[in-house]
CSV table of C-alpha atoms in Angstrom, one decimal:
chain,number,residue,atom,x,y,z
A,1,UNK,CA,-23.0,19.8,-23.2
A,2,UNK,CA,-23.0,19.9,-19.5
A,3,UNK,CA,-20.9,21.8,-17.6
A,4,UNK,CA,-19.6,21.3,-14.0
A,5,UNK,CA,-17.3,23.7,-11.2
A,6,UNK,CA,-15.2,20.0,-10.9
A,7,UNK,CA,-14.7,16.9,-12.9
A,8,UNK,CA,-13.4,14.2,-10.9
A,9,UNK,CA,-11.6,11.2,-13.0
A,10,UNK,CA,-11.9,7.9,-10.2
A,11,UNK,CA,-13.6,7.4,-7.3
A,12,UNK,CA,-11.0,5.7,-4.8
A,13,UNK,CA,-9.8,6.8,-1.5
A,14,UNK,CA,-8.2,10.5,-3.0
A,15,UNK,CA,-11.3,11.0,-5.2
A,16,UNK,CA,-14.0,10.0,-2.8
A,17,UNK,CA,-12.1,12.1,0.1
A,18,UNK,CA,-12.3,15.2,-2.3
A,19,UNK,CA,-15.8,14.9,-2.9
A,20,UNK,CA,-17.1,14.8,0.5
A,21,UNK,CA,-15.1,17.7,1.1
A,22,UNK,CA,-16.4,19.7,-2.1
A,23,UNK,CA,-19.9,18.7,-1.7
A,24,UNK,CA,-19.9,20.6,1.4
A,25,UNK,CA,-19.3,23.9,-0.7
A,26,UNK,CA,-22.3,23.1,-3.1
A,27,UNK,CA,-20.0,22.8,-6.0
A,28,UNK,CA,-21.2,21.0,-9.4
A,29,UNK,CA,-19.6,17.9,-9.7
A,30,UNK,CA,-19.5,15.0,-11.8
A,31,UNK,CA,-17.8,12.2,-10.9
A,32,UNK,CA,-16.5,9.2,-14.1
A,33,UNK,CA,-15.5,5.6,-12.9
A,34,UNK,CA,-14.5,3.1,-15.2
A,35,UNK,CA,-14.2,0.4,-12.6
A,36,UNK,CA,-15.3,-0.7,-9.2
A,37,UNK,CA,-16.6,2.7,-7.4
A,38,UNK,CA,-14.4,3.5,-4.1
A,39,UNK,CA,-11.2,2.2,-5.9
A,40,UNK,CA,-8.7,-0.5,-5.2
A,41,UNK,CA,-8.6,-0.3,-1.1
A,42,UNK,CA,-12.2,-0.9,-0.3
A,43,UNK,CA,-12.8,-3.5,-2.8
A,44,UNK,CA,-9.4,-5.4,-3.9
A,45,UNK,CA,-7.0,-3.9,-1.9
A,46,UNK,CA,-5.9,-2.8,1.9
A,47,UNK,CA,-9.4,-3.8,3.4
A,48,UNK,CA,-9.9,-6.9,2.7
A,49,UNK,CA,-6.2,-7.9,2.7
A,50,UNK,CA,-6.5,-6.7,6.3
A,51,UNK,CA,-9.6,-8.9,6.9
A,52,UNK,CA,-7.5,-12.3,5.7
A,53,UNK,CA,-4.6,-10.6,8.0
A,54,UNK,CA,-6.7,-11.2,11.4
A,55,UNK,CA,-6.9,-14.9,11.0
A,56,UNK,CA,-3.5,-15.4,9.2
A,57,UNK,CA,-1.5,-13.6,12.2
A,58,UNK,CA,-3.9,-15.2,14.9
A,59,UNK,CA,-2.8,-18.7,13.1
A,60,UNK,CA,0.5,-18.2,12.6
A,61,UNK,CA,1.3,-16.6,16.1
A,62,UNK,CA,-0.4,-19.5,17.7
A,63,UNK,CA,1.7,-22.1,15.6
A,64,UNK,CA,4.8,-20.0,17.3
A,65,UNK,CA,3.7,-20.3,20.7
A,66,UNK,CA,3.0,-24.1,20.2
A,67,UNK,CA,4.9,-25.5,23.0
A,68,UNK,CA,5.1,-22.7,24.9
A,69,UNK,CA,1.8,-22.8,26.7
A,70,UNK,CA,-0.4,-23.6,23.3
A,71,UNK,CA,-0.9,-26.9,23.1
A,72,UNK,CA,-2.1,-27.0,19.6
A,73,UNK,CA,-2.0,-24.5,16.8
A,74,UNK,CA,-5.1,-23.1,14.9
A,75,UNK,CA,-5.9,-24.5,11.4
A,76,UNK,CA,-6.9,-21.9,8.7
A,77,UNK,CA,-9.8,-22.9,6.6
A,78,UNK,CA,-9.5,-20.4,3.5
A,79,UNK,CA,-12.8,-21.5,1.9
A,80,UNK,CA,-14.9,-20.5,5.0
A,81,UNK,CA,-12.6,-17.4,5.6
A,82,UNK,CA,-13.2,-16.4,1.4
A,83,UNK,CA,-16.8,-16.9,2.0
A,84,UNK,CA,-16.9,-14.3,4.9
A,85,UNK,CA,-15.0,-12.4,3.1
A,86,UNK,CA,-17.2,-12.0,0.4
A,87,UNK,CA,-20.0,-11.5,1.9
A,88,UNK,CA,-18.5,-8.6,4.0
A,89,UNK,CA,-17.3,-6.8,1.0
A,90,UNK,CA,-19.4,-7.8,-2.0
A,91,UNK,CA,-21.8,-4.5,-1.8
A,92,UNK,CA,-18.9,-1.9,-1.0
A,93,UNK,CA,-18.7,-1.1,-4.7
A,94,UNK,CA,-22.7,-0.2,-5.3
A,95,UNK,CA,-22.7,1.4,-1.8
A,96,UNK,CA,-20.1,3.4,-2.5
A,97,UNK,CA,-21.8,4.5,-5.7
A,98,UNK,CA,-24.6,5.4,-3.7
A,99,UNK,CA,-23.1,7.6,-1.4
A,100,UNK,CA,-21.5,9.5,-3.9
A,101,UNK,CA,-24.4,9.8,-5.9
A,102,UNK,CA,-26.1,11.9,-3.1
A,103,UNK,CA,-24.2,14.7,-3.6
A,104,UNK,CA,-22.7,14.9,-7.7
A,105,UNK,CA,-23.6,13.5,-10.9
A,106,UNK,CA,-22.0,9.7,-11.5
A,107,UNK,CA,-20.9,7.9,-15.0
A,108,UNK,CA,-19.9,4.7,-15.0
A,109,UNK,CA,-17.6,4.2,-18.2
A,110,UNK,CA,-14.2,5.4,-19.3
A,111,UNK,CA,-13.4,8.8,-19.8
A,112,UNK,CA,-11.0,10.6,-22.2
A,113,UNK,CA,-9.5,14.4,-22.7
A,114,UNK,CA,-11.1,15.8,-25.4
A,115,UNK,CA,-9.2,19.3,-24.7
A,116,UNK,CA,-8.2,21.1,-21.6
A,117,UNK,CA,-11.5,21.6,-20.5
A,118,UNK,CA,-13.6,18.8,-22.2
A,119,UNK,CA,-14.1,15.3,-21.2
A,120,UNK,CA,-15.9,12.6,-23.1
A,121,UNK,CA,-17.4,10.0,-21.4
A,122,UNK,CA,-19.8,6.9,-22.8
A,123,UNK,CA,-20.1,9.2,-26.2
A,124,UNK,CA,-21.4,12.5,-24.3
A,125,UNK,CA,-19.3,15.9,-23.8
A,126,UNK,CA,-18.5,17.3,-20.3
A,127,UNK,CA,-17.2,20.4,-19.2
A,128,UNK,CA,-15.1,21.3,-16.0
A,129,UNK,CA,-13.9,24.5,-15.0
A,130,UNK,CA,-11.6,21.9,-12.9
A,131,UNK,CA,-10.4,18.7,-13.9
A,132,UNK,CA,-9.0,16.4,-11.1
A,133,UNK,CA,-7.3,13.1,-12.2
A,134,UNK,CA,-7.7,10.5,-9.2
A,135,UNK,CA,-7.2,7.0,-11.7
A,136,UNK,CA,-5.0,5.4,-9.7
A,137,UNK,CA,-2.9,2.3,-10.2
A,138,UNK,CA,-3.3,-1.0,-11.8
A,139,UNK,CA,-1.6,-4.2,-11.7
A,140,UNK,CA,1.8,-4.4,-14.3
A,141,UNK,CA,1.3,-6.2,-17.2
A,142,UNK,CA,3.4,-9.2,-18.0
A,143,UNK,CA,5.2,-9.0,-21.4
A,144,UNK,CA,6.3,-12.8,-22.1
A,145,UNK,CA,4.0,-15.5,-23.8
A,146,UNK,CA,1.9,-16.9,-21.9
A,147,UNK,CA,1.2,-13.8,-19.9
A,148,UNK,CA,-2.9,-14.5,-20.3
A,149,UNK,CA,-2.1,-17.3,-17.4
A,150,UNK,CA,-1.4,-15.4,-14.7
A,151,UNK,CA,-3.2,-13.6,-11.9
A,152,UNK,CA,-3.3,-10.5,-9.8
A,153,UNK,CA,-3.9,-9.4,-6.4
A,154,UNK,CA,-7.5,-9.2,-6.9
A,155,UNK,CA,-8.0,-12.7,-8.0
A,156,UNK,CA,-6.0,-14.0,-5.0
A,157,UNK,CA,-8.4,-12.1,-2.8
A,158,UNK,CA,-11.4,-13.8,-4.3
A,159,UNK,CA,-9.5,-17.0,-4.6
A,160,UNK,CA,-12.2,-19.4,-3.2
A,161,UNK,CA,-10.3,-22.7,-3.7
A,162,UNK,CA,-6.3,-22.8,-2.5
A,163,UNK,CA,-4.0,-24.3,-4.6
A,164,UNK,CA,-1.5,-26.6,-4.1
A,165,UNK,CA,1.5,-24.7,-5.2
A,166,UNK,CA,1.4,-20.8,-5.8
A,167,UNK,CA,4.2,-18.7,-8.0
A,168,UNK,CA,4.6,-15.5,-7.5
A,169,UNK,CA,6.1,-13.0,-9.7
A,170,UNK,CA,7.7,-9.7,-7.8
A,171,UNK,CA,9.5,-9.3,-4.6
A,172,UNK,CA,7.4,-6.2,-3.3
A,173,UNK,CA,4.9,-5.8,-0.6
A,174,UNK,CA,1.8,-7.5,-2.9
A,175,UNK,CA,4.6,-10.7,-3.4
A,176,UNK,CA,5.2,-10.9,0.5
A,177,UNK,CA,2.1,-10.5,2.1
A,178,UNK,CA,0.0,-12.6,0.0
A,179,UNK,CA,2.5,-15.4,-0.1
A,180,UNK,CA,2.4,-15.2,3.5
A,181,UNK,CA,-1.5,-15.9,3.1
A,182,UNK,CA,-1.5,-18.7,1.1
A,183,UNK,CA,1.4,-20.3,2.9
A,184,UNK,CA,0.0,-20.1,6.0
A,185,UNK,CA,-3.1,-21.6,4.4
A,186,UNK,CA,-1.6,-24.6,3.3
A,187,UNK,CA,-0.2,-23.7,-0.1
A,188,UNK,CA,3.3,-24.3,-1.3
A,189,UNK,CA,4.6,-21.3,-2.4
A,190,UNK,CA,7.6,-20.0,-4.9
A,191,UNK,CA,8.4,-16.4,-5.0
A,192,UNK,CA,10.3,-14.9,-8.2
A,193,UNK,CA,12.5,-12.0,-7.3
A,194,UNK,CA,14.0,-10.3,-10.5
A,195,UNK,CA,16.7,-8.8,-8.1
A,196,UNK,CA,18.7,-9.7,-5.4
A,197,UNK,CA,16.3,-8.3,-2.6
A,198,UNK,CA,13.0,-7.9,-1.5
A,199,UNK,CA,11.0,-4.7,-0.3
A,200,UNK,CA,13.3,-2.2,-1.8
A,201,UNK,CA,12.0,1.0,-0.3
A,202,UNK,CA,12.4,-1.1,3.4
A,203,UNK,CA,15.2,-1.0,5.8
A,204,UNK,CA,17.1,-3.9,4.0
A,205,UNK,CA,18.7,-5.3,6.9
A,206,UNK,CA,14.9,-6.2,8.1
A,207,UNK,CA,14.1,-7.1,4.3
A,208,UNK,CA,16.6,-9.9,4.4
A,209,UNK,CA,15.6,-11.0,8.1
A,210,UNK,CA,12.2,-11.5,6.7
A,211,UNK,CA,13.1,-13.6,4.3
A,212,UNK,CA,15.2,-15.8,6.0
A,213,UNK,CA,11.9,-16.1,8.5
A,214,UNK,CA,9.4,-16.7,5.6
A,215,UNK,CA,11.9,-19.7,4.4
A,216,UNK,CA,11.8,-21.3,7.6
A,217,UNK,CA,8.0,-21.6,7.0
A,218,UNK,CA,8.7,-23.6,3.8
A,219,UNK,CA,8.2,-20.6,1.8
A,220,UNK,CA,11.1,-20.7,-1.6
A,221,UNK,CA,13.0,-17.6,-2.9
A,222,UNK,CA,14.5,-17.7,-6.5
A,223,UNK,CA,16.6,-14.3,-6.7
A,224,UNK,CA,17.8,-12.8,-9.8
A,225,UNK,CA,15.1,-15.0,-11.6
A,226,UNK,CA,12.4,-14.0,-14.2
A,227,UNK,CA,9.9,-16.0,-16.2
A,228,UNK,CA,10.1,-16.5,-19.7
A,229,UNK,CA,7.3,-18.1,-20.9
A,230,UNK,CA,4.3,-19.9,-19.3
A,231,UNK,CA,2.6,-22.5,-21.0
A,232,UNK,CA,-0.5,-24.9,-19.8
A,233,UNK,CA,-0.3,-28.5,-19.0
A,234,UNK,CA,-3.7,-30.0,-18.1
A,235,UNK,CA,-4.7,-28.5,-15.4
A,236,UNK,CA,-1.2,-26.7,-14.0
A,237,UNK,CA,1.2,-24.2,-15.7
A,238,UNK,CA,4.9,-24.2,-16.5
A,239,UNK,CA,7.1,-21.7,-15.7
A,240,UNK,CA,9.9,-21.1,-17.8
A,241,UNK,CA,12.7,-19.2,-16.1
A,242,UNK,CA,15.8,-17.3,-17.2
A,243,UNK,CA,18.0,-19.8,-15.2
A,244,UNK,CA,17.3,-23.3,-13.8
A,245,UNK,CA,15.0,-25.6,-15.5
A,246,UNK,CA,11.4,-24.9,-15.8
A,247,UNK,CA,9.3,-25.5,-12.9
A,248,UNK,CA,5.4,-26.5,-12.9
A,249,UNK,CA,2.6,-24.9,-10.8
A,250,UNK,CA,-0.9,-24.6,-10.2
A,251,UNK,CA,-1.8,-20.8,-10.0
A,252,UNK,CA,0.7,-18.0,-11.2
A,253,UNK,CA,0.4,-14.8,-9.7
A,254,UNK,CA,1.8,-11.5,-11.3
A,255,UNK,CA,3.0,-9.0,-8.2
A,256,UNK,CA,5.6,-7.2,-10.1
A,257,UNK,CA,4.6,-4.1,-9.3
A,258,UNK,CA,1.4,-1.4,-10.5
A,259,UNK,CA,1.4,1.2,-13.2
A,260,UNK,CA,-0.5,4.0,-13.4
A,261,UNK,CA,-3.7,4.4,-14.9
A,262,UNK,CA,-3.1,6.8,-17.7
A,263,UNK,CA,-3.3,5.5,-21.0
A,264,UNK,CA,-6.9,5.4,-21.7
A,265,UNK,CA,-6.9,9.3,-20.6
A,266,UNK,CA,-5.5,10.8,-23.8
A,267,UNK,CA,-3.4,13.0,-21.8
A,268,UNK,CA,-2.1,14.3,-24.8
A,269,UNK,CA,-5.2,16.2,-26.2
A,270,UNK,CA,-4.9,18.5,-22.9
A,271,UNK,CA,-1.0,18.7,-23.3
A,272,UNK,CA,-0.9,17.0,-19.9
A,273,UNK,CA,2.8,16.2,-18.7
A,274,UNK,CA,3.4,12.7,-17.9
A,275,UNK,CA,5.6,9.6,-17.8
A,276,UNK,CA,5.7,5.8,-17.0
A,277,UNK,CA,6.0,7.0,-13.3
A,278,UNK,CA,2.6,8.5,-13.7
A,279,UNK,CA,1.0,12.4,-14.1
A,280,UNK,CA,4.2,15.3,-13.4
A,281,UNK,CA,2.4,17.8,-10.7
A,282,UNK,CA,4.2,20.4,-8.8
A,283,UNK,CA,4.0,20.9,-4.8
A,284,UNK,CA,0.1,22.5,-5.5
A,285,UNK,CA,-0.6,19.1,-6.9
A,286,UNK,CA,-1.3,21.0,-10.5
A,287,UNK,CA,-0.1,19.7,-13.6
A,288,UNK,CA,1.1,21.5,-16.2
A,289,UNK,CA,-2.2,23.0,-17.7
A,290,UNK,CA,-3.8,25.2,-14.9
A,291,UNK,CA,-7.0,24.2,-14.1
A,292,UNK,CA,-6.2,20.2,-14.2
A,293,UNK,CA,-4.6,18.5,-11.2
A,294,UNK,CA,-3.6,14.8,-10.2
A,295,UNK,CA,-3.8,13.4,-6.4
A,296,UNK,CA,-3.5,9.8,-5.5
A,297,UNK,CA,-1.3,6.9,-6.7
A,298,UNK,CA,-1.6,8.1,-10.6
A,299,UNK,CA,1.0,10.8,-10.0
A,300,UNK,CA,4.7,10.4,-10.2
A,301,UNK,CA,5.5,11.8,-7.1
A,302,UNK,CA,8.2,10.0,-5.0
A,303,UNK,CA,6.2,9.0,-1.8
A,304,UNK,CA,4.5,5.8,-0.5
A,305,UNK,CA,1.2,5.1,-2.4
A,306,UNK,CA,-0.9,4.6,0.3
A,307,UNK,CA,-4.5,5.4,1.2
A,308,UNK,CA,-3.9,7.8,3.8
A,309,UNK,CA,-1.2,10.0,1.4
A,310,UNK,CA,-4.1,9.9,-0.8
A,311,UNK,CA,-6.5,11.4,1.6
A,312,UNK,CA,-4.1,14.0,2.7
A,313,UNK,CA,-3.8,15.0,-0.7
A,314,UNK,CA,-7.1,15.3,-1.1
A,315,UNK,CA,-7.4,17.6,1.8
A,316,UNK,CA,-5.1,19.9,0.9
A,317,UNK,CA,-5.9,20.1,-2.4
A,318,UNK,CA,-9.5,21.1,-0.9
A,319,UNK,CA,-7.7,23.9,1.2
A,320,UNK,CA,-5.9,25.1,-2.0
A,321,UNK,CA,-8.9,25.7,-4.0
A,322,UNK,CA,-11.6,26.2,-1.8
A,323,UNK,CA,-10.2,27.7,1.2
A,324,UNK,CA,-7.4,29.9,0.1
A,325,UNK,CA,-4.8,27.9,1.0
A,326,UNK,CA,-1.2,29.2,-0.8
A,327,UNK,CA,1.5,27.1,0.6
A,328,UNK,CA,3.0,24.2,-1.2
A,329,UNK,CA,1.9,20.9,0.2
A,330,UNK,CA,3.8,19.6,3.0
A,331,UNK,CA,3.7,15.9,4.2
A,332,UNK,CA,3.9,14.6,7.7
A,333,UNK,CA,5.7,12.0,9.2
A,334,UNK,CA,4.4,8.9,7.4
A,335,UNK,CA,4.2,5.2,8.1
A,336,UNK,CA,3.8,2.1,6.0
A,337,UNK,CA,4.4,-1.5,6.9
A,338,UNK,CA,4.0,-5.0,5.5
A,339,UNK,CA,1.5,-7.1,6.8
A,340,UNK,CA,3.9,-10.8,6.8
A,341,UNK,CA,4.7,-12.7,9.4
A,342,UNK,CA,6.9,-11.3,11.2
A,343,UNK,CA,5.7,-7.7,10.0
A,344,UNK,CA,7.9,-4.8,8.8
A,345,UNK,CA,6.8,-1.1,9.6
A,346,UNK,CA,9.1,2.2,9.3
A,347,UNK,CA,8.5,5.6,9.6
A,348,UNK,CA,10.6,8.8,8.8
A,349,UNK,CA,14.2,8.3,7.7
A,350,UNK,CA,14.8,4.6,6.1
A,351,UNK,CA,18.3,4.0,8.2
A,352,UNK,CA,20.0,2.5,4.6
A,353,UNK,CA,19.9,6.0,3.7
A,354,UNK,CA,21.7,7.5,6.5
A,355,UNK,CA,24.2,4.9,6.8
A,356,UNK,CA,26.9,6.6,5.8
A,357,UNK,CA,26.0,10.1,7.5
A,358,UNK,CA,27.7,9.7,11.2
A,359,UNK,CA,28.1,13.5,11.2
A,360,UNK,CA,24.2,14.0,11.1
A,361,UNK,CA,22.3,11.0,12.1
A,362,UNK,CA,23.3,8.2,14.8
A,363,UNK,CA,21.4,4.7,14.2
A,364,UNK,CA,20.7,2.7,17.2
A,365,UNK,CA,19.2,-0.8,17.4
A,366,UNK,CA,17.0,-2.4,20.4
A,367,UNK,CA,16.4,-5.9,21.1
A,368,UNK,CA,12.7,-5.7,22.4
A,369,UNK,CA,13.0,-9.5,23.6
A,370,UNK,CA,13.5,-7.9,26.9
A,371,UNK,CA,9.6,-7.1,27.0
A,372,UNK,CA,7.3,-9.3,28.9
A,373,UNK,CA,5.2,-9.0,25.8
A,374,UNK,CA,7.2,-11.6,24.1
A,375,UNK,CA,7.4,-14.0,27.0
A,376,UNK,CA,6.9,-17.7,24.9
A,377,UNK,CA,7.7,-16.3,21.5
A,378,UNK,CA,10.0,-17.2,19.3
A,379,UNK,CA,10.2,-14.0,17.2
A,380,UNK,CA,11.7,-11.7,19.4
A,381,UNK,CA,11.8,-8.4,17.3
A,382,UNK,CA,14.4,-6.0,16.3
A,383,UNK,CA,13.8,-1.9,16.3
A,384,UNK,CA,16.1,0.4,14.7
A,385,UNK,CA,15.8,4.1,15.2
A,386,UNK,CA,17.7,7.1,13.9
A,387,UNK,CA,18.6,10.3,15.7
A,388,UNK,CA,19.7,13.4,14.1
A,389,UNK,CA,22.4,15.7,15.8
A,390,UNK,CA,19.7,17.3,18.1
A,391,UNK,CA,19.0,13.5,19.6
A,392,UNK,CA,15.0,13.7,18.2
A,393,UNK,CA,14.0,10.6,16.7
A,394,UNK,CA,13.8,11.4,12.8
A,395,UNK,CA,13.1,7.8,11.6
A,396,UNK,CA,12.5,3.9,12.9
A,397,UNK,CA,12.2,0.5,11.5
A,398,UNK,CA,10.9,-2.4,13.0
A,399,UNK,CA,10.5,-6.4,12.6
A,400,UNK,CA,8.3,-8.5,14.7
A,401,UNK,CA,5.1,-9.7,15.2
A,402,UNK,CA,3.2,-6.2,16.4
A,403,UNK,CA,5.9,-3.9,14.2
A,404,UNK,CA,3.0,-2.1,12.4
A,405,UNK,CA,1.5,-1.2,15.9
A,406,UNK,CA,4.4,-0.2,17.4
A,407,UNK,CA,5.8,2.1,14.8
A,408,UNK,CA,2.4,3.9,15.1
A,409,UNK,CA,3.5,4.7,18.4
A,410,UNK,CA,6.2,6.7,17.0
A,411,UNK,CA,5.2,8.6,14.2
A,412,UNK,CA,3.8,11.3,16.3
A,413,UNK,CA,7.0,11.4,17.7
A,414,UNK,CA,8.3,11.7,14.6
A,415,UNK,CA,6.0,14.3,13.3
A,416,UNK,CA,5.4,16.8,16.3
A,417,UNK,CA,9.5,16.5,17.8
A,418,UNK,CA,8.8,15.3,20.9
A,419,UNK,CA,11.7,14.9,23.3
A,420,UNK,CA,11.8,12.9,26.6
A,421,UNK,CA,10.7,15.9,28.7
A,422,UNK,CA,7.7,16.4,26.7
A,423,UNK,CA,6.9,12.7,26.6
A,424,UNK,CA,6.8,13.0,30.7
A,425,UNK,CA,4.9,15.9,30.6
A,426,UNK,CA,1.9,14.4,28.5
A,427,UNK,CA,1.9,11.0,28.1
A,428,UNK,CA,0.7,8.0,30.6
A,429,UNK,CA,0.8,5.0,28.4
A,430,UNK,CA,-1.0,1.8,29.0
A,431,UNK,CA,1.0,-0.4,31.3
A,432,UNK,CA,2.9,-3.0,30.3
A,433,UNK,CA,2.9,-2.4,26.1
A,434,UNK,CA,5.6,-1.0,24.4
A,435,UNK,CA,4.3,2.6,24.5
A,436,UNK,CA,5.8,2.5,28.2
A,437,UNK,CA,9.3,1.3,26.7
A,438,UNK,CA,9.3,4.2,24.4
A,439,UNK,CA,10.8,6.7,27.7
A,440,UNK,CA,14.0,4.6,27.3
A,441,UNK,CA,14.1,5.4,23.7
A,442,UNK,CA,13.4,8.6,23.7
A,443,UNK,CA,16.4,11.4,24.5
């Protein structure tokens, strides 16, 4: 039985970052991957998504400016765009494996625990002084008749032919983003939302506004609606619903959420605590077993499941295990966004969480329509800022065609607690741009 300093389960952003760091300390490492090397983000997630988003945003922005200096809006060629996307990303998994193989041993296959120090993979046993679980998440599986006919986000991001009508199940960021992409390319899109709202973790005023804007472009929403059965009808599918009549569609996408990859790990064999939300860890990212840790999306922590967060955890764990750091993890200001049209973005405190706390927080909304950046655009944009009692900015939310880039300006202001005087002393931003407008928002 071969023994290692570290056994790492998974090779996504959290694991990949940790492997690179541990390799600098000349540790013996075994990385085990059951899927694509590199995980979801670079292969079938954020990287290919943002590649497609570049074309989608350009096409929709040109349409918005039609009649305001643009004579003819751009049209998308989905097949050509997908062909170029595949050429760009097809080799990433193999390249990631090669890179990892340079610094550690690698196994392709499923792994599970035998005991607190022993892992079995491909009928071989391995022992690790420390074991790191970084297996990420996968699309939540539907438990309705006909679930075998649905597709997931990975399928959409490799879809060669554009369906005439697409039905999304779910109202999270995956559904909102991919619906935006396909509708912009020419598909008719319907989104089935189980509850009465979309994007529950975002400022609801702006989430509702996004729904309005998407409806104006022809995207249909059915709220408080769930599929009960899916059947095939020739080359189409019939989706039966809990209310209203059945609907016929060409393509069904399950975007009902993601679930942690833990079932095949046999965590009980190592007596690791977990739930349906993921693996339980403390503020040192340690499980209840003292030599086993978990990082990335597989944990049950109440924080955004984002690639930068996963990489931040990897850096923290490296410093803790190899550099003697004893403090618990302290997360910085975290920004997150929805690549729809218009975009949603936020960082810090969500205004919804402090709407009733006027004693400790002030919420102020700014219209971005006065900026020359928005000349000729129909979408003017709104920015909501949360101030604390000391008049520092502690949260921002925005809806606009550039919300994600705009909110990025505010993340260092929130994280570093910068006031107006410090901004004046240390910053001269590019003019004219949103950063120049921040001076009037700082106090």
